CSV table of C-alpha atoms and ligand atoms in Angstrom, one decimal:
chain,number,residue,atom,x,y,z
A,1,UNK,CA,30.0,-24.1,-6.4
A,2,UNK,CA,27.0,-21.2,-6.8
A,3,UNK,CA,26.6,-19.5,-3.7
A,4,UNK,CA,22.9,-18.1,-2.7
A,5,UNK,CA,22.1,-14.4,-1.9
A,6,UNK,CA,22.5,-15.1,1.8
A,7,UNK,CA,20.3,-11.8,2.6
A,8,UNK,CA,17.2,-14.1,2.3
A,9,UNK,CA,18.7,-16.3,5.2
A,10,UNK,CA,18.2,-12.6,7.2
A,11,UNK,CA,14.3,-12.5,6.4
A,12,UNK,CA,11.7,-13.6,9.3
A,13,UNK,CA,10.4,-17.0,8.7
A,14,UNK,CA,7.3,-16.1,6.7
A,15,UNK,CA,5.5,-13.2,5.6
A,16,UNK,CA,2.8,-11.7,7.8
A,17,UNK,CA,0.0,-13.2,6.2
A,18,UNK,CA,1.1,-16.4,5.2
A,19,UNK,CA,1.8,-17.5,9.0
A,20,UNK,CA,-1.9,-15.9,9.7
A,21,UNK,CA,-3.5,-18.0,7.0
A,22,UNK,CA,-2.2,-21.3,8.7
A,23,UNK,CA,-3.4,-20.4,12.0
A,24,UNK,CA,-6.8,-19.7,10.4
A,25,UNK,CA,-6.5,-23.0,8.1
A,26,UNK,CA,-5.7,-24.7,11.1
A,27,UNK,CA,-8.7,-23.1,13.5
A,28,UNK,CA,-11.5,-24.0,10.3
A,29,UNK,CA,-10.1,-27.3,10.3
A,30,UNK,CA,-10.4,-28.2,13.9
A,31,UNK,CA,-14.1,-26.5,14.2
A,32,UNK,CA,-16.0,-27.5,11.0
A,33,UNK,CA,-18.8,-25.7,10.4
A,34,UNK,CA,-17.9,-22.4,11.8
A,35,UNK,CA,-18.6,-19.2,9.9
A,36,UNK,CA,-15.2,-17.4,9.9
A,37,UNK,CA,-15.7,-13.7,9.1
A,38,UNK,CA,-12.0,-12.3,7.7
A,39,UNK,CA,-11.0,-8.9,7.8
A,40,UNK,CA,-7.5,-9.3,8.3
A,41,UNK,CA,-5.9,-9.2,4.8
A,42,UNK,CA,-6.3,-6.2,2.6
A,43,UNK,CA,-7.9,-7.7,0.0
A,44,UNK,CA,-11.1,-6.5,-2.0
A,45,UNK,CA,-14.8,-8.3,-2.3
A,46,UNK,CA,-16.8,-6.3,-4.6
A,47,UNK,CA,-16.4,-7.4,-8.1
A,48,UNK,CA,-14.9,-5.4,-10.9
A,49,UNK,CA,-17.0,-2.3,-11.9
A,50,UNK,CA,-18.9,-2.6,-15.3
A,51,UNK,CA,-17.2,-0.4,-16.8
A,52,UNK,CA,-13.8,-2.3,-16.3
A,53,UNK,CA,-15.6,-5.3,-16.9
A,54,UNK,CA,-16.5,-3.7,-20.5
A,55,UNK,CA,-13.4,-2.6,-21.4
A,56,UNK,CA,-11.7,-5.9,-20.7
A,57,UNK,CA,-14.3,-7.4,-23.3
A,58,UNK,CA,-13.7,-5.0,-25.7
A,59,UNK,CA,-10.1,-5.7,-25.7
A,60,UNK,CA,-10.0,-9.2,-25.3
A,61,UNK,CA,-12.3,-8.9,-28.8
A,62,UNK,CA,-9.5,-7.4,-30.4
A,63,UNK,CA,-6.6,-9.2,-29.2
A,64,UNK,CA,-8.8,-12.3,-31.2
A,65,UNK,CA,-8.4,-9.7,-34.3
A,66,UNK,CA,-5.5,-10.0,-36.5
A,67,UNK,CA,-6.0,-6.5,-37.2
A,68,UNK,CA,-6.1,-5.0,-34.0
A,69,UNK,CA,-4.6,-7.5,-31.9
A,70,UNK,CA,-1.0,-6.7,-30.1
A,71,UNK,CA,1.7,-8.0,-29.1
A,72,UNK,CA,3.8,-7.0,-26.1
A,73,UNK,CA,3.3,-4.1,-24.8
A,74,UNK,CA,5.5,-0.9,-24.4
A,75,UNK,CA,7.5,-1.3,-21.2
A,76,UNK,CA,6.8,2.0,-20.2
A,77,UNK,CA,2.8,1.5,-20.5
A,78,UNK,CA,0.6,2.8,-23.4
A,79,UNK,CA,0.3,6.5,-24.1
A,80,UNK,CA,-3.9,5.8,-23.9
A,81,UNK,CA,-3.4,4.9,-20.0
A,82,UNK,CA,-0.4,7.4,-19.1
A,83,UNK,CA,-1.8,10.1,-20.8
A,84,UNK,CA,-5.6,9.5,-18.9
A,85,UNK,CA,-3.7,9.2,-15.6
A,86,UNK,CA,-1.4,12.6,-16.1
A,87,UNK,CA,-5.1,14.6,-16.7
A,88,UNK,CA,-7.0,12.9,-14.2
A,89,UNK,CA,-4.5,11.6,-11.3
A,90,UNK,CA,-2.6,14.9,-11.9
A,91,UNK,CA,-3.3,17.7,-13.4
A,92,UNK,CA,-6.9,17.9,-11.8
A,93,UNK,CA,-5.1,18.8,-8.8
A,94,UNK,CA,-2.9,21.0,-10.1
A,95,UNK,CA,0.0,18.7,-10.3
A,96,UNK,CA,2.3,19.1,-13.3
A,97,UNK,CA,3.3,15.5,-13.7
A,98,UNK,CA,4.0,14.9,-17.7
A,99,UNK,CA,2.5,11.5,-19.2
A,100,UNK,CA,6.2,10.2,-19.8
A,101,UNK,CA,7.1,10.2,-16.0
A,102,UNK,CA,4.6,7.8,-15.6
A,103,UNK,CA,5.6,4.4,-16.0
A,104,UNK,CA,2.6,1.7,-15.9
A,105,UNK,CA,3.1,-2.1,-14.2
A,106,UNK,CA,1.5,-5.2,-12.4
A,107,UNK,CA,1.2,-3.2,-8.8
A,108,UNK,CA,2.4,-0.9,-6.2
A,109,UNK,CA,3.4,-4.2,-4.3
A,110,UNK,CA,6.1,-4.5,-6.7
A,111,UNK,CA,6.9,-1.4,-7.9
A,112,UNK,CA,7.5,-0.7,-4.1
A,113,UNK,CA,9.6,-3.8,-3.6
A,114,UNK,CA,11.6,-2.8,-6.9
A,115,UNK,CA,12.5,0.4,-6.8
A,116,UNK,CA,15.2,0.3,-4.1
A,117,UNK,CA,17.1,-1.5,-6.7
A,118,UNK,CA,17.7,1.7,-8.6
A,119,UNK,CA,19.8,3.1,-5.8
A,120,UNK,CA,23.4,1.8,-4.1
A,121,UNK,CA,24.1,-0.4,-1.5
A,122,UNK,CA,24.6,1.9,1.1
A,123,UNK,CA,21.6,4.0,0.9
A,124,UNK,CA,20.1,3.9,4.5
A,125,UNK,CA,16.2,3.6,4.6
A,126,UNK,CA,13.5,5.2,7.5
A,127,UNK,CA,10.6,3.6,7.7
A,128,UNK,CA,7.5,4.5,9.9
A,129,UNK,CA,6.3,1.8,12.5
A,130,UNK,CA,4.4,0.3,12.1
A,131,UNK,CA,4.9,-0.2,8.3
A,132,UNK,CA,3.8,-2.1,5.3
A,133,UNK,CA,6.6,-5.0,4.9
A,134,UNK,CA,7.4,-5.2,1.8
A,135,UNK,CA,9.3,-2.1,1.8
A,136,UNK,CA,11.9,-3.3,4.7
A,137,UNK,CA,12.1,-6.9,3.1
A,138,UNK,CA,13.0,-6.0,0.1
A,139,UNK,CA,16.3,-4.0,1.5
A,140,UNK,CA,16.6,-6.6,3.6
A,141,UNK,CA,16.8,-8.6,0.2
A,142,UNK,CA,19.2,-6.5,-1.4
A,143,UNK,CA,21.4,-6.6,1.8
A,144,UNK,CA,20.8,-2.6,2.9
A,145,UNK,CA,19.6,-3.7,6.7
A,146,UNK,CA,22.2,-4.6,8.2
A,147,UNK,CA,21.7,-7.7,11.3
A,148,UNK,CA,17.9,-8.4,12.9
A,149,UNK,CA,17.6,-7.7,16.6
A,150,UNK,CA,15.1,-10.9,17.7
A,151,UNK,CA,14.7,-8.9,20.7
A,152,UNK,CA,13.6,-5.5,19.3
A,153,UNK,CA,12.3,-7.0,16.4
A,154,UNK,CA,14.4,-4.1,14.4
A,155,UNK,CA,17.0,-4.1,11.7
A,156,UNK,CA,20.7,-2.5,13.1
A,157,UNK,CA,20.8,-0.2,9.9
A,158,UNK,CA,17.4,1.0,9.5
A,159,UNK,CA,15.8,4.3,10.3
A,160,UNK,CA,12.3,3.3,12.7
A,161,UNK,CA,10.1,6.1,12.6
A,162,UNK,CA,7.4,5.6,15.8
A,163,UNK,CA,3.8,5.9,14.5
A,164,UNK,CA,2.2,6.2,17.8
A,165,UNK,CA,-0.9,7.2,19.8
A,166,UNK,CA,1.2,10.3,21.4
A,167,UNK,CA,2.5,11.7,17.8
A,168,UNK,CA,-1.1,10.6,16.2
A,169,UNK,CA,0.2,7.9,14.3
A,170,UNK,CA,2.0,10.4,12.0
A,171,UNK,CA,6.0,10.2,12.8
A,172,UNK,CA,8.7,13.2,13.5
A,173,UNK,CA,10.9,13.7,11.3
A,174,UNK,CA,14.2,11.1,11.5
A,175,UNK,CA,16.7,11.7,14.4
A,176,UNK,CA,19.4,9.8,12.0
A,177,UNK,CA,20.2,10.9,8.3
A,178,UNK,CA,18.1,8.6,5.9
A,179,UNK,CA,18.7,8.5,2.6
A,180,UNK,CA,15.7,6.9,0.9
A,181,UNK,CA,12.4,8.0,3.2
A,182,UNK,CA,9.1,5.5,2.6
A,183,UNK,CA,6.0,7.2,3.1
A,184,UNK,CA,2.3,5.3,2.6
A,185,UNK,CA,0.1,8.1,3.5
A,186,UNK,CA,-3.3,7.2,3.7
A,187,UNK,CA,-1.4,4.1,6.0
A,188,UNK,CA,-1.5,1.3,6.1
A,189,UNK,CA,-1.5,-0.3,8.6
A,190,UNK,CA,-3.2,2.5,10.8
A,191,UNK,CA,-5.3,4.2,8.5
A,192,UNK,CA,-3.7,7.5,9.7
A,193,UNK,CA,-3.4,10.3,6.9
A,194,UNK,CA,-1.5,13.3,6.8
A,195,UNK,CA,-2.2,17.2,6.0
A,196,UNK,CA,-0.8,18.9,3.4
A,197,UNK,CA,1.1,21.4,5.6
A,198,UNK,CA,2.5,17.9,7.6
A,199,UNK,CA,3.5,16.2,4.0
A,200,UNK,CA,5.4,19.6,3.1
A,201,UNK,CA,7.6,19.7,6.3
A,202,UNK,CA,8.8,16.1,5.2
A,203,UNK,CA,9.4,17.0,1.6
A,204,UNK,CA,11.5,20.2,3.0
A,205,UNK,CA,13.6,18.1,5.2
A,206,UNK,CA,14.1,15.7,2.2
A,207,UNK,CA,15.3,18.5,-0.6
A,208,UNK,CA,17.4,20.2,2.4
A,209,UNK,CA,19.2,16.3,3.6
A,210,UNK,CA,19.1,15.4,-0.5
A,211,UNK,CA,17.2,11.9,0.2
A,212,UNK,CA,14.7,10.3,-1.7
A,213,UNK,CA,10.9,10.1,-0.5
A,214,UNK,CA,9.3,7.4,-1.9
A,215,UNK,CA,5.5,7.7,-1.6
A,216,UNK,CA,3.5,4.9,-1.6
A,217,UNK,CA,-0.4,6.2,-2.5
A,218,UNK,CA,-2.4,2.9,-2.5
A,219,UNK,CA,-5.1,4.1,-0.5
A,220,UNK,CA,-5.6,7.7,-2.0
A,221,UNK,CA,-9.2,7.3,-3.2
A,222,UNK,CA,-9.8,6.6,0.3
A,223,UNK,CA,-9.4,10.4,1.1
A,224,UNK,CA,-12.3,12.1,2.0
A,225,UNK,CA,-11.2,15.2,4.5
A,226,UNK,CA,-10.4,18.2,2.9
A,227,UNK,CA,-6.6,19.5,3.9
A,228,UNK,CA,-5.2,15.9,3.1
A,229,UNK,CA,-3.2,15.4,-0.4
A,230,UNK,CA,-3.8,13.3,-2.7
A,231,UNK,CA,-1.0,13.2,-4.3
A,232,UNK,CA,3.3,14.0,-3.0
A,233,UNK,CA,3.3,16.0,-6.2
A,234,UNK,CA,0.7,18.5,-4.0
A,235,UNK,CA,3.5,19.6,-1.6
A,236,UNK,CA,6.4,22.4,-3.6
A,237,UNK,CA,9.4,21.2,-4.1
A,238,UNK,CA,8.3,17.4,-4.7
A,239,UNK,CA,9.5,17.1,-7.9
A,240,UNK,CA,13.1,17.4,-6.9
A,241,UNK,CA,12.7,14.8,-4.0
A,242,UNK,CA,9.7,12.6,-4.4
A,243,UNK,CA,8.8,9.2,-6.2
A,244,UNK,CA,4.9,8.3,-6.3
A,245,UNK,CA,3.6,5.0,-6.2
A,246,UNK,CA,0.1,4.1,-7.2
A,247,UNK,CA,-2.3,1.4,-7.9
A,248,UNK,CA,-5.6,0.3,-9.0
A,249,UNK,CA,-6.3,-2.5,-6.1
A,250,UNK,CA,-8.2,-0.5,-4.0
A,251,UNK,CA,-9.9,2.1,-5.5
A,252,UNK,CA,-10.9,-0.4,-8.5
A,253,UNK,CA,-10.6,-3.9,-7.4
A,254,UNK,CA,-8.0,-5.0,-9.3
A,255,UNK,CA,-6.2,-6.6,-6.8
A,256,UNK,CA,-6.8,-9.8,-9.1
A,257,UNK,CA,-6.1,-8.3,-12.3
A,258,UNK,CA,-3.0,-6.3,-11.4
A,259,UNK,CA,-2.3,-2.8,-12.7
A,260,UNK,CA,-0.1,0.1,-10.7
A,261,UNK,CA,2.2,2.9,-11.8
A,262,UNK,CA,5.0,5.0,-10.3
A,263,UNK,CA,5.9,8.5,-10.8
A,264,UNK,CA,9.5,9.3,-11.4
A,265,UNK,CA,9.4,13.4,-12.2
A,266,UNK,CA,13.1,14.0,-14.5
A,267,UNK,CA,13.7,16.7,-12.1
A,268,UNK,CA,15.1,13.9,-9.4
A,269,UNK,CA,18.6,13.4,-9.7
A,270,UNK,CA,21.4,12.2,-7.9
A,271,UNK,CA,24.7,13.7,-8.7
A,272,UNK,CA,23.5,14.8,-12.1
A,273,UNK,CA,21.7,11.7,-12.7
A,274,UNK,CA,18.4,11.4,-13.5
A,275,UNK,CA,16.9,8.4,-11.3
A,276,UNK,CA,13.7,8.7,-14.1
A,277,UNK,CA,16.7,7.3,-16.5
A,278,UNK,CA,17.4,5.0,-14.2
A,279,UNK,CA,14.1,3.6,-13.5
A,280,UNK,CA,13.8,3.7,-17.2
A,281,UNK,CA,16.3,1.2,-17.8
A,282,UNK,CA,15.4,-0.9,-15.2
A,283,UNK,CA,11.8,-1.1,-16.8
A,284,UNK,CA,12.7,-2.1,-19.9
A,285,UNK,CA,15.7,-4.6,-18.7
A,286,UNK,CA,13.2,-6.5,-16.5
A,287,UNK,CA,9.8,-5.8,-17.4
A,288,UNK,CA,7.6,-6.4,-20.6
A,289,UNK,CA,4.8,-4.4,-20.0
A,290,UNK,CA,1.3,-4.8,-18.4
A,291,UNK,CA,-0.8,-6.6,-20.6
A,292,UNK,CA,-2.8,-5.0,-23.2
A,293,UNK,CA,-6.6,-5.4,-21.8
A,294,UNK,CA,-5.6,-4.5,-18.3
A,295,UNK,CA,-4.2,-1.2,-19.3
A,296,UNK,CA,-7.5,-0.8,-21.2
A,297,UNK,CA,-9.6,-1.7,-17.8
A,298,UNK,CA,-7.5,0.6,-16.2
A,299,UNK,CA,-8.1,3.4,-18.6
A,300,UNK,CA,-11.7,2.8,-18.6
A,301,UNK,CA,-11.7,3.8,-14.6
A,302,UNK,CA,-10.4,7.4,-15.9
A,303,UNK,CA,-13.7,7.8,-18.1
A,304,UNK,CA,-16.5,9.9,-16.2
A,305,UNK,CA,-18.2,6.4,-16.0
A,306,UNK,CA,-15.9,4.9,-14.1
A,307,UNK,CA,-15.0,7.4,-11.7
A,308,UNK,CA,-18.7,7.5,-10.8
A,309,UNK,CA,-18.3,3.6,-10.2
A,310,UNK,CA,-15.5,3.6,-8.1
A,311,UNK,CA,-16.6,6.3,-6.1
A,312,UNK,CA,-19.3,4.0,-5.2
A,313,UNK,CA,-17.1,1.0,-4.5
A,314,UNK,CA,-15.0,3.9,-1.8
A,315,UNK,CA,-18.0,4.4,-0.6
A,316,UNK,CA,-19.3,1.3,0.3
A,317,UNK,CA,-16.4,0.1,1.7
A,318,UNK,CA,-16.0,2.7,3.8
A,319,UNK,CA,-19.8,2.4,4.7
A,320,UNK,CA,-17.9,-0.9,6.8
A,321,UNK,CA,-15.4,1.6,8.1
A,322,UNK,CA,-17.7,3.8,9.8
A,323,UNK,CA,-19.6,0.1,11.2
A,324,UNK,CA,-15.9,-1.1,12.6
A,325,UNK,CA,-15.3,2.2,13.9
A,326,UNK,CA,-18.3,3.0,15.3
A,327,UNK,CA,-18.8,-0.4,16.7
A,328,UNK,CA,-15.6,-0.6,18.4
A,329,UNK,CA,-15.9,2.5,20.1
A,330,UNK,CA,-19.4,1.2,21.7
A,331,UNK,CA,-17.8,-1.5,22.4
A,332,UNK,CA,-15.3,0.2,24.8
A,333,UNK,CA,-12.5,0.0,22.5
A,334,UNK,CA,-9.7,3.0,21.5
A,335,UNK,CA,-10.0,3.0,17.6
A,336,UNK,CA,-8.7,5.2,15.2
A,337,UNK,CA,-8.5,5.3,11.3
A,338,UNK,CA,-11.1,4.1,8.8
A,339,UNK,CA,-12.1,7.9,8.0
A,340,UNK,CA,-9.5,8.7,5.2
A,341,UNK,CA,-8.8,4.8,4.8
A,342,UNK,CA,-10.2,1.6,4.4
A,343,UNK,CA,-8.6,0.0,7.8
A,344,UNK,CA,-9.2,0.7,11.2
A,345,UNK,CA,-6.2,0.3,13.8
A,346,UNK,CA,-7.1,-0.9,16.8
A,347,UNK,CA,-5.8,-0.9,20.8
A,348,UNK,CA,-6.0,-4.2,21.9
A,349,UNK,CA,-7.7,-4.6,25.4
A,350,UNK,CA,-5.3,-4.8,29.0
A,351,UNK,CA,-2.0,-6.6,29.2
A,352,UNK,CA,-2.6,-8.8,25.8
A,353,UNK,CA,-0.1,-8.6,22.9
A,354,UNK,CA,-1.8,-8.2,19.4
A,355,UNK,CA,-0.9,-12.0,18.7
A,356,UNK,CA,-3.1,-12.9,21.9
A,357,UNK,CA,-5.7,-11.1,20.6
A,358,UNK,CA,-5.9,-12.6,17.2
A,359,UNK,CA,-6.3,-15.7,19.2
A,360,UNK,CA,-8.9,-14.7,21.3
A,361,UNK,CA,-10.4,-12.7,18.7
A,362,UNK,CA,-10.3,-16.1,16.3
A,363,UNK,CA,-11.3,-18.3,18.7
A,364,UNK,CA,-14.0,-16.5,20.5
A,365,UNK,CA,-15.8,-14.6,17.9
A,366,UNK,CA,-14.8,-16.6,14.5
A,367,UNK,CA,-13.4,-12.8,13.2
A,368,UNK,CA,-9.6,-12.9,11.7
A,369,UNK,CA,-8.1,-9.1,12.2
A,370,UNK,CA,-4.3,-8.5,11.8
A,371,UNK,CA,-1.7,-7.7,14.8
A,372,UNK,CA,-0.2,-5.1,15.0
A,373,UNK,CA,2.8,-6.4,16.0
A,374,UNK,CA,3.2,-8.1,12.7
A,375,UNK,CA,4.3,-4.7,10.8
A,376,UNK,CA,6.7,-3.5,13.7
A,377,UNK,CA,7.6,-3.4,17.3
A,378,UNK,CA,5.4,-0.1,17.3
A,379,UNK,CA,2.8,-2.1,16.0
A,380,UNK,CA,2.7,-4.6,19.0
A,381,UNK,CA,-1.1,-3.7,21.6
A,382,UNK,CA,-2.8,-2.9,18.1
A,383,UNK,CA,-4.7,-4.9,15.9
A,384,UNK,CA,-5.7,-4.0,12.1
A,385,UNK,CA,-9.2,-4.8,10.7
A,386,UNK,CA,-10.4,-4.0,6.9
A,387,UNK,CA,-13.2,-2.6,5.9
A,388,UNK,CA,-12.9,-4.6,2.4
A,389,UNK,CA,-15.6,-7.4,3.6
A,390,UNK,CA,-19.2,-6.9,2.5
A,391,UNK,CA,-21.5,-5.3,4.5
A,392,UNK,CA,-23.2,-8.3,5.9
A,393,UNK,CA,-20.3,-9.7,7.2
A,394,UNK,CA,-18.9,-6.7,8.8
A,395,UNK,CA,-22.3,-5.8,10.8
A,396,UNK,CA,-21.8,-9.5,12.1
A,397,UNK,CA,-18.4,-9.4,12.7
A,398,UNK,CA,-18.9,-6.1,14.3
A,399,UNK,CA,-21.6,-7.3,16.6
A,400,UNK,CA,-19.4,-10.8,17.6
A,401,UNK,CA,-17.0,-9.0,18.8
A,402,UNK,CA,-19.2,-6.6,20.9
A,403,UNK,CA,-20.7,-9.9,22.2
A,404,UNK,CA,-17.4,-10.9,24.1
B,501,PLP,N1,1.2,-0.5,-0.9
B,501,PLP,C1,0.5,-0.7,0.2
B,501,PLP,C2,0.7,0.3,1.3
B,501,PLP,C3,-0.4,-1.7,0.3
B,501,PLP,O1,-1.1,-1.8,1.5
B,501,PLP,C4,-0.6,-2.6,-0.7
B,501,PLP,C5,-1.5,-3.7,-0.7
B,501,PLP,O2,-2.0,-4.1,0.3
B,501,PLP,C6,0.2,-2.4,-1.8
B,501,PLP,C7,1.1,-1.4,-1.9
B,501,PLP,C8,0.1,-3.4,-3.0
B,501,PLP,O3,-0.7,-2.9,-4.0
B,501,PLP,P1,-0.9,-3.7,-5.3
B,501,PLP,O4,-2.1,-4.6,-5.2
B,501,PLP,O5,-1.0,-2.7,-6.4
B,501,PLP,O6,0.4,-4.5,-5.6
């Protein structure tokens, strides 16, 4: 008799946004007719920028060649894209990150929900809270949790880091002994960035406790203050501790088309291993590479052209930023974020939890934000909104909710 992978029995019901999707399925379809403004999932509205749009063309042209069309792909990602991201993502900021530790795929979503596989069971993880889920469900997954407290909403065997309005939403350093560390710095969920000089104490404490950081850099083009890092690679010693994830969702709106990467520097090992080798393998076991056009598009962001472009898409987004944030303040509320990241975290007003407040938030003023409490128990008396709606709808979301 085949026996399932009883770790998924562990998992909450649903994922965040699935059970908010119902609720607002089920709202539209009891009030016809109602505009519903959404700035509750992460998820991009400006279409692709020409450049990208060009380069897909151009590809698609010669994957209808017989002389230039290809198959698969190299699992690893074409030397065209790695190379343009180890000059531009890298070595612009003085990071010495070679083209062959770069390994190209569909998204940081599941490059971050892969990459635990590459280490062993009993690897303990910290996470901040609030955090993005993925990273918790996927060790949940792999069966590295341990039991869920309903109560405390927390896993018995992992590390909870407090992101909170006393420590500015950036966490101490672990009281326990973690050995894999995720870090998503611009965060998300509460836009909160780090310094350089606060990213180095954490890469310290991970080369002198021999864990693992693992990076997540979705948001980076977000950055615009001066003393924050772009990149892990930034801080010394990051090479011997550190894997960098990355994608091309935000900055580039690809969140459709799908293209991410992950740094893995050779310098990382584990007992003599080299978890690049590792990762290696696991790429090319698992993986056939992201298609040929995308990895085009994606190079085509690199080119002068395109970095003009998406600078102009960052901006405009955070253009809604500055409205939320601004807004919300008039409006009496604590806000914080939205200035080195698109989303804007919220304290929800007197004695409500951040699940009452979507409520009222959804049923008063037709705007869908996320709770907080939905990415941790640190989370719960916040509430997340996006600044990845068009303009328009922002200003009028902005102004609904003043209204109440
Ligand atoms: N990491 C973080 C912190 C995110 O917020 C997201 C998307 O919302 C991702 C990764 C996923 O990115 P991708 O679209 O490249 O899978």
């Amino acid at each position: 008799m085949f026996k399932i992978n009883d770790n998924y029995l562990k998992l909450p019901g649903s994922y965040l946004f699935s059970t908010i999707g119902k609720k607002v399925n089920a709202y539209a379809a009891a009030n016809p007719g109602r505009k519903i403004i959404r700035l509750g999932i992460g998820d991009v509205t400006l279409p692709l920028p020409p450049v990208v749009v060009e380069a897909l063309h151009k590809a698609v042209d010669e994957m209808g060649d017989a002389v230039s069309f290809r198959g698969y792909a190299p699992d690893l990602g074409y030397d065209f894209l790695r190379n343009a991201i180890a000059e531009k993502d890298f070595a612009a900021r003085g990071c010495g990150i070679a083209a062959d530790e770069i390994f190209i795929s569909d998204g940081a979503k599941s490059d971050s929900a892969n990459i635990q596989e590459i280490f062993g069971p009993d690897n303990r993880i910290a996470v901040c809270d609030p955090v993005y889920p993925v990273y918790i469900d996927s060790n949940v997954m792999a069966g590295r949790c341990g039991d869920y407290d309903e109560k405390l909403q927390k896993w018995s065997n992992v590390i909870y880091m407090p992101c909170t309005a006393e420590n500015g939403f950036v966490p101490e350093l672990p009281k326990g002994r973690p050995d894999l560390i995720y870090l998503c710095f611009p965060n998300n969920p509460t836009g909160c960035a780090v310094t350089k000089e606060q990213l180095q104490r954490w890469v310290d404490y991970a080369n002198t406790e021999g864990a693992v950081i693992l990076f997540d850099a979705a948001y980076e083009a977000y950055i615009s203050e001066k003393d924050i890092p772009h990149s892990v690679y930034e801080c010394e010693g990051a090479r011997t501790c550190a894997i960098e994830l990355r994608s091309f969702s935000k900055n580039a709106g690809f969140t459709g088309l799908r293209l991410g990467y992950t740094v893995v520097p050779k310098e990382l090992k584990a007992g003599g291993i080299s978890l690049h080798a590792l990762w290696a393998r696991r790429h090319g076991t698992k993986y056939n590479g992201a298609p040929y056009i995308v990895q085009r598009a994606g190079e085509a962001v690199y080119t002068s052209c395109g970095q003009e472009q998406v600078r102009g898409m960052v901006e405009h987004y955070m253009k809604n930023a500055d409205v939320i944030r601004n807004g919300l303040k008039d409006a009496g509320y604590e806000a914080s974020g939205g200035i080195n990241s698109p989303y804007i975290w919220m304290k929800v007003p007197g004695g409500m939890t951040s699940w009452d407040f979507f409520d009222f938030l959804l049923e008063r003023a037709n705007v869908v934000g996320t709770p907080g409490s939905g990415f941790g128990p640190s989370g719960e008396g916040y509430f997340r909104l996006t600044a990845f709606g068009t303009y328009e709808n922002t200003v009028e979301a902005v102004d609904r909710i003043k209204g109440i």
